[in-house]
PDB file of C-alpha atoms in Angstrom:
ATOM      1  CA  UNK A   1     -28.473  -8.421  13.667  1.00 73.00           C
ATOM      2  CA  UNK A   2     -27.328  -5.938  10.876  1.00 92.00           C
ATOM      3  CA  UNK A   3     -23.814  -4.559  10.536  1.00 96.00           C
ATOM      4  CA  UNK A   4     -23.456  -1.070  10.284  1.00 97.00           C
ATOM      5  CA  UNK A   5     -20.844   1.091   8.519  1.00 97.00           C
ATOM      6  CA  UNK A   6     -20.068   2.405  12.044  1.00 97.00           C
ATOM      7  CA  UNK A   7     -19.985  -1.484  13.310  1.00 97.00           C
ATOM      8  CA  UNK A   8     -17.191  -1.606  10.557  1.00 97.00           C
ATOM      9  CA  UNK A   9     -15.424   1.918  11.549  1.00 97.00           C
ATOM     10  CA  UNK A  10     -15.141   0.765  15.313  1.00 96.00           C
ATOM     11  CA  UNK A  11     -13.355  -2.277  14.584  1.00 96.00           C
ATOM     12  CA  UNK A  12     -10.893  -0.899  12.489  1.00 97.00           C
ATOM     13  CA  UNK A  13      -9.779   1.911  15.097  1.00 95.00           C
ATOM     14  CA  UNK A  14     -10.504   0.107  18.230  1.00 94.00           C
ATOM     15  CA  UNK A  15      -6.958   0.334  19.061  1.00 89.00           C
ATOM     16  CA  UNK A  16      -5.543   3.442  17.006  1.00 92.00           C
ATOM     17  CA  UNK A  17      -4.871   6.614  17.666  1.00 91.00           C
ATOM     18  CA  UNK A  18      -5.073   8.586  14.262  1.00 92.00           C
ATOM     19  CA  UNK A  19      -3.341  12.027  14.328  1.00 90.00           C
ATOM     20  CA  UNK A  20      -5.804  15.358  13.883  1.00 92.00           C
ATOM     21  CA  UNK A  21      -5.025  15.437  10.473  1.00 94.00           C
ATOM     22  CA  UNK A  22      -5.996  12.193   9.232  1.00 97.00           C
ATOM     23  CA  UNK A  23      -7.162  11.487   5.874  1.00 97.00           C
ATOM     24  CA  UNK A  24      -9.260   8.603   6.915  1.00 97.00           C
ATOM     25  CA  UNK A  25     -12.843   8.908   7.065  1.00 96.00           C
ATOM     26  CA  UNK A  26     -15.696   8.060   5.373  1.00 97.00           C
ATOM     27  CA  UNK A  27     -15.228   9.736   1.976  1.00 97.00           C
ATOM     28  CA  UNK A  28     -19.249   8.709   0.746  1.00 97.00           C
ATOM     29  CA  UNK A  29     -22.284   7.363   2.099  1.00 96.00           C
ATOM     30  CA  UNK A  30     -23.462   7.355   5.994  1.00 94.00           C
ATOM     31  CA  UNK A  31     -22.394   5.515   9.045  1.00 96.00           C
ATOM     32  CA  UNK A  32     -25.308   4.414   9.717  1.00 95.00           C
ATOM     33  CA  UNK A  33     -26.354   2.351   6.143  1.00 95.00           C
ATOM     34  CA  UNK A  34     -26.382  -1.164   6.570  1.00 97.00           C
ATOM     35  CA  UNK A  35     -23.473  -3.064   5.291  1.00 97.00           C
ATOM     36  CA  UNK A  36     -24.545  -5.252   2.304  1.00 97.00           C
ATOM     37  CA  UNK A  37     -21.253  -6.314   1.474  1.00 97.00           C
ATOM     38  CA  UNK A  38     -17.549  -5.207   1.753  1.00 98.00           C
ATOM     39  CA  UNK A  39     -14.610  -4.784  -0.758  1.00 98.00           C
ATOM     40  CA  UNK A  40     -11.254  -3.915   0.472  1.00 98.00           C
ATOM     41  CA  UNK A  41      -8.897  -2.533  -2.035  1.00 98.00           C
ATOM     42  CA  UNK A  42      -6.076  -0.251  -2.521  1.00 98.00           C
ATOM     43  CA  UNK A  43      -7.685   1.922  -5.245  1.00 98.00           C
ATOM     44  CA  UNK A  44     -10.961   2.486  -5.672  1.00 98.00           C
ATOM     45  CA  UNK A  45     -11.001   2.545  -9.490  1.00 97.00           C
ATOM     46  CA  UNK A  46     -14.074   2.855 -11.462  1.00 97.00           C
ATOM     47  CA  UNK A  47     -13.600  -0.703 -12.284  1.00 97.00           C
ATOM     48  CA  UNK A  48     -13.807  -1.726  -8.775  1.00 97.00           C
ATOM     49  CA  UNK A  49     -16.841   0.188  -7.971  1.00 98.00           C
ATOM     50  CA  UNK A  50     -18.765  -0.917 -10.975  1.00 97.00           C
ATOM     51  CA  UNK A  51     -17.940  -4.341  -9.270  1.00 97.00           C
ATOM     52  CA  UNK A  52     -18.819  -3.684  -6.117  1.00 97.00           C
ATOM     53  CA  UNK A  53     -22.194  -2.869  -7.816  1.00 97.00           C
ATOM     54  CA  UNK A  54     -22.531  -5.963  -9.928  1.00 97.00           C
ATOM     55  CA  UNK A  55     -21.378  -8.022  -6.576  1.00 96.00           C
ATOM     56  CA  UNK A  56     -24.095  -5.713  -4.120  1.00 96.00           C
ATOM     57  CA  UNK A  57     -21.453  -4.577  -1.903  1.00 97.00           C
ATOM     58  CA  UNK A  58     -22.244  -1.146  -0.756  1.00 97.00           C
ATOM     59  CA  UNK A  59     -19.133  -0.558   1.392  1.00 98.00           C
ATOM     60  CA  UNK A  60     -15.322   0.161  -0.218  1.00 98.00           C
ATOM     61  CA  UNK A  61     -12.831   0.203   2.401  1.00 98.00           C
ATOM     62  CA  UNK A  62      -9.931   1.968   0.882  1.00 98.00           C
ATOM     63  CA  UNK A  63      -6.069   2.833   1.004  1.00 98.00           C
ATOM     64  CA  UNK A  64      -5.909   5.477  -1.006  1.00 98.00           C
ATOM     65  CA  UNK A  65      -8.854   8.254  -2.236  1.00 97.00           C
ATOM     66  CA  UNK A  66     -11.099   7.639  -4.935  1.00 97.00           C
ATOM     67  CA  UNK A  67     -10.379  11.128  -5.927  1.00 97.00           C
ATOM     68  CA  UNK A  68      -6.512  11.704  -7.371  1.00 97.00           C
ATOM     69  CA  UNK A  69      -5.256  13.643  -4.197  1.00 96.00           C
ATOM     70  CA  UNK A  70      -3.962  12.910  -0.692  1.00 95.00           C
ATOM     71  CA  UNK A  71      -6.958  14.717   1.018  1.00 94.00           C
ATOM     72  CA  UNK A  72      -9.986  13.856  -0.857  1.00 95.00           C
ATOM     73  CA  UNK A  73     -10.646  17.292  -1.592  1.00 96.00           C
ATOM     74  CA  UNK A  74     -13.140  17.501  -4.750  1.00 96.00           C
ATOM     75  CA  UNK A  75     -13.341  21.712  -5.093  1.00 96.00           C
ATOM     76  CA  UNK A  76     -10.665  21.431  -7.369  1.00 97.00           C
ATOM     77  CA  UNK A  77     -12.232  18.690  -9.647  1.00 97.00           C
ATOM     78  CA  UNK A  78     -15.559  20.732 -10.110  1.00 93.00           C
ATOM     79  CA  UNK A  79     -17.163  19.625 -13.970  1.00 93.00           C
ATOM     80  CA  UNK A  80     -14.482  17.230 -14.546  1.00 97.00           C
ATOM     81  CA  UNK A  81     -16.215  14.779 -16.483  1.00 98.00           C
ATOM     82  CA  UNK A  82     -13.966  12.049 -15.651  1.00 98.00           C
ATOM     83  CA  UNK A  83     -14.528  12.921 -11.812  1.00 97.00           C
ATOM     84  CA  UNK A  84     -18.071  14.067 -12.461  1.00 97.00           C
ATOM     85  CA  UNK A  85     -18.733  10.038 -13.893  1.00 98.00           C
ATOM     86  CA  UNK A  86     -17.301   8.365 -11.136  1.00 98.00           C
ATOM     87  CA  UNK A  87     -19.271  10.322  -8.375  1.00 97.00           C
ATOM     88  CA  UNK A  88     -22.399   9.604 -10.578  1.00 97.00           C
ATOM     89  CA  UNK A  89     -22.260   5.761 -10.238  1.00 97.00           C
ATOM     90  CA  UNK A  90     -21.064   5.894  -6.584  1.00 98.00           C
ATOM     91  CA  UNK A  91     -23.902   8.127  -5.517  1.00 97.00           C
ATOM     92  CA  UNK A  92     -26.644   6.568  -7.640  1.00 96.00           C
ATOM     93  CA  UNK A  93     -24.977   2.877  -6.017  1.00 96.00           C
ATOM     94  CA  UNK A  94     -25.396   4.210  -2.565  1.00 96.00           C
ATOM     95  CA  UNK A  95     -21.801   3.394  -2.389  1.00 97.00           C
ATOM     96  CA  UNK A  96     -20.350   3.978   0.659  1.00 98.00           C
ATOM     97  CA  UNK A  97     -16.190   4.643   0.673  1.00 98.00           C
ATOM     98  CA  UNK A  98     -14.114   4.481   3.388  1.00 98.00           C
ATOM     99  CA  UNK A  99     -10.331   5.262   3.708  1.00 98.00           C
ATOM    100  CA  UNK A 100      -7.820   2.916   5.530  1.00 98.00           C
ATOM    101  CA  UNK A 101      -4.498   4.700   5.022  1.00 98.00           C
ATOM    102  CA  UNK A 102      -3.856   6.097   8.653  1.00 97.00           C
ATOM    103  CA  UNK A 103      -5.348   3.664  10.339  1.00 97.00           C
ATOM    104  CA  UNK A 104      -3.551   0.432   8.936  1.00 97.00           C
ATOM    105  CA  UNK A 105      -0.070   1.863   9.115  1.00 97.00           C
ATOM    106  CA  UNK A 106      -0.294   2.188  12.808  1.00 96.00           C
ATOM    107  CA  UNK A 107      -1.282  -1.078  13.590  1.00 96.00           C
ATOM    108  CA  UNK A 108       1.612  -2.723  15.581  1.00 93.00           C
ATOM    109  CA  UNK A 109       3.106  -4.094  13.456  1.00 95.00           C
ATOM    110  CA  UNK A 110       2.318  -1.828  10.633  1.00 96.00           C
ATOM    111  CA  UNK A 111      -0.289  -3.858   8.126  1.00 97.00           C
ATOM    112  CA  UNK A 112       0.445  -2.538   4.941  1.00 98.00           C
ATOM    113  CA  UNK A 113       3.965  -3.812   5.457  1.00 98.00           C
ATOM    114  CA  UNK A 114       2.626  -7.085   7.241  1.00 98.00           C
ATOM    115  CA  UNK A 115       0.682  -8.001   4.946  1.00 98.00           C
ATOM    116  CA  UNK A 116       3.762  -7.430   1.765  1.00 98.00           C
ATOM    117  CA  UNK A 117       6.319  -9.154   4.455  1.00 98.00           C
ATOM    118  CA  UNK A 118       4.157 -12.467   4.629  1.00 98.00           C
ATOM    119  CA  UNK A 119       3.126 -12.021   0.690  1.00 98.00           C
ATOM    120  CA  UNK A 120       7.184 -12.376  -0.042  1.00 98.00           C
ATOM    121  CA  UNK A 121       7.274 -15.162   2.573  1.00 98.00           C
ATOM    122  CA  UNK A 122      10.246 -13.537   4.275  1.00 98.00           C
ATOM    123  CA  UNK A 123       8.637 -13.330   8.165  1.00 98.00           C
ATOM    124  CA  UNK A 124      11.846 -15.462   9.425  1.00 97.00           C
ATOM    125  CA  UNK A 125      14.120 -12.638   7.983  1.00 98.00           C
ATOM    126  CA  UNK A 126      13.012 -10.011  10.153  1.00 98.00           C
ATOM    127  CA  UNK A 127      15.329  -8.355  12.331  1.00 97.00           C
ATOM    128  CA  UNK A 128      13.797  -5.295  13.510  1.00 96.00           C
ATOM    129  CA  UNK A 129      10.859  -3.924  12.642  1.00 97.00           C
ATOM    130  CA  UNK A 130      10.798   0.339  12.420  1.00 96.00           C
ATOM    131  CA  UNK A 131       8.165   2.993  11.985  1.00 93.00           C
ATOM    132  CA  UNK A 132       9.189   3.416   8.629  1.00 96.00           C
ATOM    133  CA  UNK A 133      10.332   0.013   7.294  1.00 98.00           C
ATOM    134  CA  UNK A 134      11.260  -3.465   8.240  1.00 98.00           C
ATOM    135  CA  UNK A 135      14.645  -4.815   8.266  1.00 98.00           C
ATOM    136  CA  UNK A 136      15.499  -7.953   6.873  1.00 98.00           C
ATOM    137  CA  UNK A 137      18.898 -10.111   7.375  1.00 97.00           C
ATOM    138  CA  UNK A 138      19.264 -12.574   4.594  1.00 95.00           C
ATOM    139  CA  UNK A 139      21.644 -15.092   6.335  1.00 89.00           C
ATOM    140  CA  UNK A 140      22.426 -17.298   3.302  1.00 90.00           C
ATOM    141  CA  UNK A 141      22.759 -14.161   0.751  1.00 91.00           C
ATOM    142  CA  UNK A 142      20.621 -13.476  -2.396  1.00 94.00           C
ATOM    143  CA  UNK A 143      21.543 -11.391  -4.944  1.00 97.00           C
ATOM    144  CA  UNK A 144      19.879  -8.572  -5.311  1.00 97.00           C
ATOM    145  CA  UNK A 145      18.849 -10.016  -9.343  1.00 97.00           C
ATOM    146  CA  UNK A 146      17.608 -13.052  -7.241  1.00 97.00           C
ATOM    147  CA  UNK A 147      15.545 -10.993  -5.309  1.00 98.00           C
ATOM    148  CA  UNK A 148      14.039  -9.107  -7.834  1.00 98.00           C
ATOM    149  CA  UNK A 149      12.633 -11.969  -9.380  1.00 98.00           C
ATOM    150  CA  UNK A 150      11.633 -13.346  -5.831  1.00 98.00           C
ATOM    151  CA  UNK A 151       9.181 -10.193  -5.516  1.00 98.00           C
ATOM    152  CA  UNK A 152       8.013 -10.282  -9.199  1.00 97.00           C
ATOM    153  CA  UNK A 153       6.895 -13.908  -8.782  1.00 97.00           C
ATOM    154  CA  UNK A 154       5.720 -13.580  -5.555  1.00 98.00           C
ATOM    155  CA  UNK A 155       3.844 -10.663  -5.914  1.00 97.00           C
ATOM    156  CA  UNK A 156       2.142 -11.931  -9.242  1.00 95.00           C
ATOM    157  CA  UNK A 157       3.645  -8.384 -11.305  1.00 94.00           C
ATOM    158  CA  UNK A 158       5.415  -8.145 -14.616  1.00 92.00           C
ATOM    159  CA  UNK A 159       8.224  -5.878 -13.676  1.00 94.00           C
ATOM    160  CA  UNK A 160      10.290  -4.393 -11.298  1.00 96.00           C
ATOM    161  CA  UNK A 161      12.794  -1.687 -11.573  1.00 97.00           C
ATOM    162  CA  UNK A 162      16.299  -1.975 -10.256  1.00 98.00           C
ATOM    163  CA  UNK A 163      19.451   0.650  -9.551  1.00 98.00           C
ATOM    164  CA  UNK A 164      23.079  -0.319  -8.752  1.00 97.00           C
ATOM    165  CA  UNK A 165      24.662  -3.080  -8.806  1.00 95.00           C
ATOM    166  CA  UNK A 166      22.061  -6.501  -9.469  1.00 96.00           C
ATOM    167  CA  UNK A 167      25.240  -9.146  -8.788  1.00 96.00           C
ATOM    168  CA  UNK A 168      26.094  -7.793  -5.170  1.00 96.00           C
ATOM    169  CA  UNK A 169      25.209 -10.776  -2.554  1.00 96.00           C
ATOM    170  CA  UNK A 170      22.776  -9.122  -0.434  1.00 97.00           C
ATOM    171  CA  UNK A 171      22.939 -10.186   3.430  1.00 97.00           C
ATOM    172  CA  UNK A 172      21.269  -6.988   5.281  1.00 97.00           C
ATOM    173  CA  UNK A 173      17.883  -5.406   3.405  1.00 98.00           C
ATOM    174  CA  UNK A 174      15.372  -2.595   4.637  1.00 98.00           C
ATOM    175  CA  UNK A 175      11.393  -2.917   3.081  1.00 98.00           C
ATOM    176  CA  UNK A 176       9.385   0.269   2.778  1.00 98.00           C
ATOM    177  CA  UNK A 177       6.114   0.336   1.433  1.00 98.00           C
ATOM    178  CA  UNK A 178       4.667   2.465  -0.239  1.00 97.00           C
ATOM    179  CA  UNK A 179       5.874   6.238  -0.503  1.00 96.00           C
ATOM    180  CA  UNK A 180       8.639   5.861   2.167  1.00 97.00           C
ATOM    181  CA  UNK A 181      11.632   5.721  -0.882  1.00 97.00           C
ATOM    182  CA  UNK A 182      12.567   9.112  -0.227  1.00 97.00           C
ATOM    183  CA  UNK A 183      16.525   9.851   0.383  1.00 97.00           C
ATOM    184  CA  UNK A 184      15.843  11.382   3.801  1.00 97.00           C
ATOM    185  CA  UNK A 185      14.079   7.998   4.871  1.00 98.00           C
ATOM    186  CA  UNK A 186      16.269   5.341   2.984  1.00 98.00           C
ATOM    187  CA  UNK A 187      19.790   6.655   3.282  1.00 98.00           C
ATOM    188  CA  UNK A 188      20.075   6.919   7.010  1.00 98.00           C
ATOM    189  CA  UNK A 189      19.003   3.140   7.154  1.00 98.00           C
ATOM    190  CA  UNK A 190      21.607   2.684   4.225  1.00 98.00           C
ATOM    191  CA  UNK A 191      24.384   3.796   6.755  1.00 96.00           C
ATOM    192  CA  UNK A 192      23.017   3.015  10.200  1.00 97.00           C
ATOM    193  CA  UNK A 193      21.874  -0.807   9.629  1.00 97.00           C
ATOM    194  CA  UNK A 194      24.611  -1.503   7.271  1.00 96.00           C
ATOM    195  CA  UNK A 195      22.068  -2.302   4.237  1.00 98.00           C
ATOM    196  CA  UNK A 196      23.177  -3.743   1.180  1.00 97.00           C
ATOM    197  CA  UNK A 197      19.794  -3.669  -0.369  1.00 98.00           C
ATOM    198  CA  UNK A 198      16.962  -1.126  -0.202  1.00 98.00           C
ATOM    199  CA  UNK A 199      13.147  -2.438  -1.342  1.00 98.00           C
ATOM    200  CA  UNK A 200      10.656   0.008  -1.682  1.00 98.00           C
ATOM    201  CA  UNK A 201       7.071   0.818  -3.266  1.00 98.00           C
ATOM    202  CA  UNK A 202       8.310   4.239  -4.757  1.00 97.00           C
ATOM    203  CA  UNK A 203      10.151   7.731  -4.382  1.00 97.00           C
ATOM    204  CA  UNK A 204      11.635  10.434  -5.918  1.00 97.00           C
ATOM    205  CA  UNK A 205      13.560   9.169  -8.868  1.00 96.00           C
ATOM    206  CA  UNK A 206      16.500  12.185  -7.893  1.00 97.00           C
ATOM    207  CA  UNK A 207      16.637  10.889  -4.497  1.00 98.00           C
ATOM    208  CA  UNK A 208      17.593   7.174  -3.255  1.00 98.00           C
ATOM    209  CA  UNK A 209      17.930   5.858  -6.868  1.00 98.00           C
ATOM    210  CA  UNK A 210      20.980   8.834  -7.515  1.00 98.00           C
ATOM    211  CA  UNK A 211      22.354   8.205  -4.195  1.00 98.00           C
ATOM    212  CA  UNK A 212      22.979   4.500  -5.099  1.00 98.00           C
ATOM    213  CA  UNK A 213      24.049   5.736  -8.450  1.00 98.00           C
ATOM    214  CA  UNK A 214      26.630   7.400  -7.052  1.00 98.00           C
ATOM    215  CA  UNK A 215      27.507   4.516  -4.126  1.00 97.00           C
ATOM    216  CA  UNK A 216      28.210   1.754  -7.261  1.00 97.00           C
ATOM    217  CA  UNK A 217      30.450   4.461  -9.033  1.00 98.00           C
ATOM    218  CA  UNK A 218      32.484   4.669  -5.771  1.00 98.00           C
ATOM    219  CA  UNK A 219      32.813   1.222  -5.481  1.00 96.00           C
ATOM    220  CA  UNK A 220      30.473   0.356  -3.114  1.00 96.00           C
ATOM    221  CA  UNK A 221      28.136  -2.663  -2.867  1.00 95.00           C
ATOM    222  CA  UNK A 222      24.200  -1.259  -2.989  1.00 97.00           C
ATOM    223  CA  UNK A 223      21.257  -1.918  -4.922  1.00 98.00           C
ATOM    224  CA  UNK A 224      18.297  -0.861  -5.154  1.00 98.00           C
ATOM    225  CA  UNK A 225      14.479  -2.397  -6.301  1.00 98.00           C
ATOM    226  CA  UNK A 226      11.227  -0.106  -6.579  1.00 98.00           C
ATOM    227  CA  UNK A 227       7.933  -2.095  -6.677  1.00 97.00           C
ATOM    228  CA  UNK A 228       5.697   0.212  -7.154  1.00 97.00           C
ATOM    229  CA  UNK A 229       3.316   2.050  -5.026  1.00 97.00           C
ATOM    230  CA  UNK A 230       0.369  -0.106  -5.658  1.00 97.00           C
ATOM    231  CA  UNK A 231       2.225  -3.175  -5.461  1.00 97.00           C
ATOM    232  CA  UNK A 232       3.710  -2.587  -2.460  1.00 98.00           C
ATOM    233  CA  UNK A 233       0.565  -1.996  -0.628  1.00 98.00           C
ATOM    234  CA  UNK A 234      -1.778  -4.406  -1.518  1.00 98.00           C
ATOM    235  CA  UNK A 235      -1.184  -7.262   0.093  1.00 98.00           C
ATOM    236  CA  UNK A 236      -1.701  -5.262   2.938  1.00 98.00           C
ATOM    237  CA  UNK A 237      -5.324  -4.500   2.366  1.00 98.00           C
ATOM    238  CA  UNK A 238      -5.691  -8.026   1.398  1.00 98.00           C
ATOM    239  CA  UNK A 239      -4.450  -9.152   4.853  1.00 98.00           C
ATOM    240  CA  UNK A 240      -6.651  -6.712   6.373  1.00 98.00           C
ATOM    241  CA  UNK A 241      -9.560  -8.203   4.613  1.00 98.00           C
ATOM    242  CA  UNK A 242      -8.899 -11.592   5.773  1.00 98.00           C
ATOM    243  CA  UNK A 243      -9.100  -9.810   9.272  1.00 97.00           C
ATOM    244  CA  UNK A 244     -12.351  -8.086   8.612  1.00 98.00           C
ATOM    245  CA  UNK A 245     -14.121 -11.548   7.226  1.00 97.00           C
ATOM    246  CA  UNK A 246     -12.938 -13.446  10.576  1.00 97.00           C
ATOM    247  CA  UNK A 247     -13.859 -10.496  12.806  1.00 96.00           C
ATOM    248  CA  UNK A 248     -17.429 -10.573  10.828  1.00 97.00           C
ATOM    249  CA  UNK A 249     -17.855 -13.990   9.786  1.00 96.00           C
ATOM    250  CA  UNK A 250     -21.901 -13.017   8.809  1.00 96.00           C
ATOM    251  CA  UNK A 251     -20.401 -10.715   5.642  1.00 96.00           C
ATOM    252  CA  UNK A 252     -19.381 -11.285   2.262  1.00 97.00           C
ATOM    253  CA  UNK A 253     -15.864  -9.726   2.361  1.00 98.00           C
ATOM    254  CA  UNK A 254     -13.682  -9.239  -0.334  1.00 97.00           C
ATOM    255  CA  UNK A 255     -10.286  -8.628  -1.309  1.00 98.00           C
ATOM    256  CA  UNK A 256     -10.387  -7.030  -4.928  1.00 97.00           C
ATOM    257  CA  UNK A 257      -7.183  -5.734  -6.440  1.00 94.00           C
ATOM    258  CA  UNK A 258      -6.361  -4.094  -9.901  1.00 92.00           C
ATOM    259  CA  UNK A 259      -4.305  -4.906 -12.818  1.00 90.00           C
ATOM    260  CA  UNK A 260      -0.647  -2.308 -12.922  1.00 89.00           C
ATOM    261  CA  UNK A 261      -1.380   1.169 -14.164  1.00 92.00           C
ATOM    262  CA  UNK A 262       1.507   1.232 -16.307  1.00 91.00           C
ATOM    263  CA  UNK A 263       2.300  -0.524 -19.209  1.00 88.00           C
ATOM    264  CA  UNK A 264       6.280  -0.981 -19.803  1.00 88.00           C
ATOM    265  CA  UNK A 265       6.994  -0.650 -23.710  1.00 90.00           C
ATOM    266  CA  UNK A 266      10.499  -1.897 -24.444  1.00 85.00           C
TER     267      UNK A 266
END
């Protein structure tokens, strides 16, 4: 029996309820193709595509858009060559991309930050577990330097950025993935779950990193550690690809993730 695209789609929202303005969908290709093989990533890069086509997988399930903006929207990319090249290969491929950003985040619990939780091995830790972030009591206390290098080995990346005060013991912690390390989102959870330690993917750098700033040169006890977007997030598309080769045991599924964007010069 062939697996469809749409075989694929059902599974994943079979029990979510995605808001009228979603972003998922499929961004290339038809429902109806037969699935030759899957990659789950958190970019689609050109390098992962060209792999997909070297490994004849013809279906790229997605966090985030192939296409450098929130929405997919392409009108604004018209005869950009660097655009213009990547649509080539995917549409000569007969690659067929779909995005998982909606969809994954409202899974109870959320999967993005599932999948990071159990990639830090910290699933005993867990207090409470919010909309927008997970919070973690540390019983025995870690400083915040300790836990730094906790996520950098864990998480197989060269760097993480800290603000405030590395020594402080940490007992109480929030996790946010991905775009969620905004002031509005962190700094209530600062004050109402008595946090010593904020981890997220990313934010604005005027926001939560200022506001502890300002919190260590008032003599208070917070730190703060940014991951990075990308590192934050995927080892909750790998997760979900572990899912996807259970649910579809007949499929070559694959988790395929990308080297950091940034290099840090020192």
């Amino acid at each position: 029996m062939n697996i469809t695209i749409q075989d694929i789609i059902q599974y994943l929202t079979a029990h979510v309820e995605l808001p009228e303005n979603t972003v998922d969908r499929l961004i290339t290709g038809s429902s109806d193709q037969t699935v030759t093989g899957v990659f789950v990533t958190f970019m689609p890069t050109q390098h992962v595509i060209e792999h997909a086509v070297q490994r004849g997988a013809n279906l790229i399930i997605a966090h985030e858009s192939p296409f450098y903006n929130h929405h997919s929207h392409t009108d604004w990319l018209a005869n950009d060559p660097v655009y213009e090249t990547k649509k080539s290969l995917i549409t000569e491929a007969g690659i067929s991309i779909y995005r998982c950003h909606d969809i994954i985040h409202r899974f109870q619990p959320d999967g993005i930050t599932e999948g990071l939780i159990q990639a830090l091995g910290w699933s005993s830790y867990v207090e409470q577990q919010l909309a927008e972030a997970d919070i973690l009591s540390f019983p025995e206390g870690r400083t915040a330097q300790a836990i730094a290098h906790h996520v950098k080995s864990s998480l197989g990346i060269d760097y993480v950025r800290v603000a405030g005060n590395a020594e402080i013991v940490c007992r109480r912690a929030a996790v946010l993935v991905g775009f969620r390390g905004n002031g509005p989102v962190t700094i209530p959870l600062i004050q109402n779950e008595q946090l010593d330690l904020i981890i997220a993917g990313e934010g604005f750098e005027w926001e939560t990193p200022e506001y502890i700033r300002d919190a260590v040169q008032q003599g208070k006890s917070k730190a703060l550690i940014m991951m990075g977007h990308a590192e934050s997030e995927a080892s909750g598309m790998k997760l979900l690809a572990d899912r996807l080769a259970e649910r579809f045991p007949e499929l070559s599924v694959r988790f395929v993730g990308e080297k950091p964007v940034y290099t840090v010069i020192k």
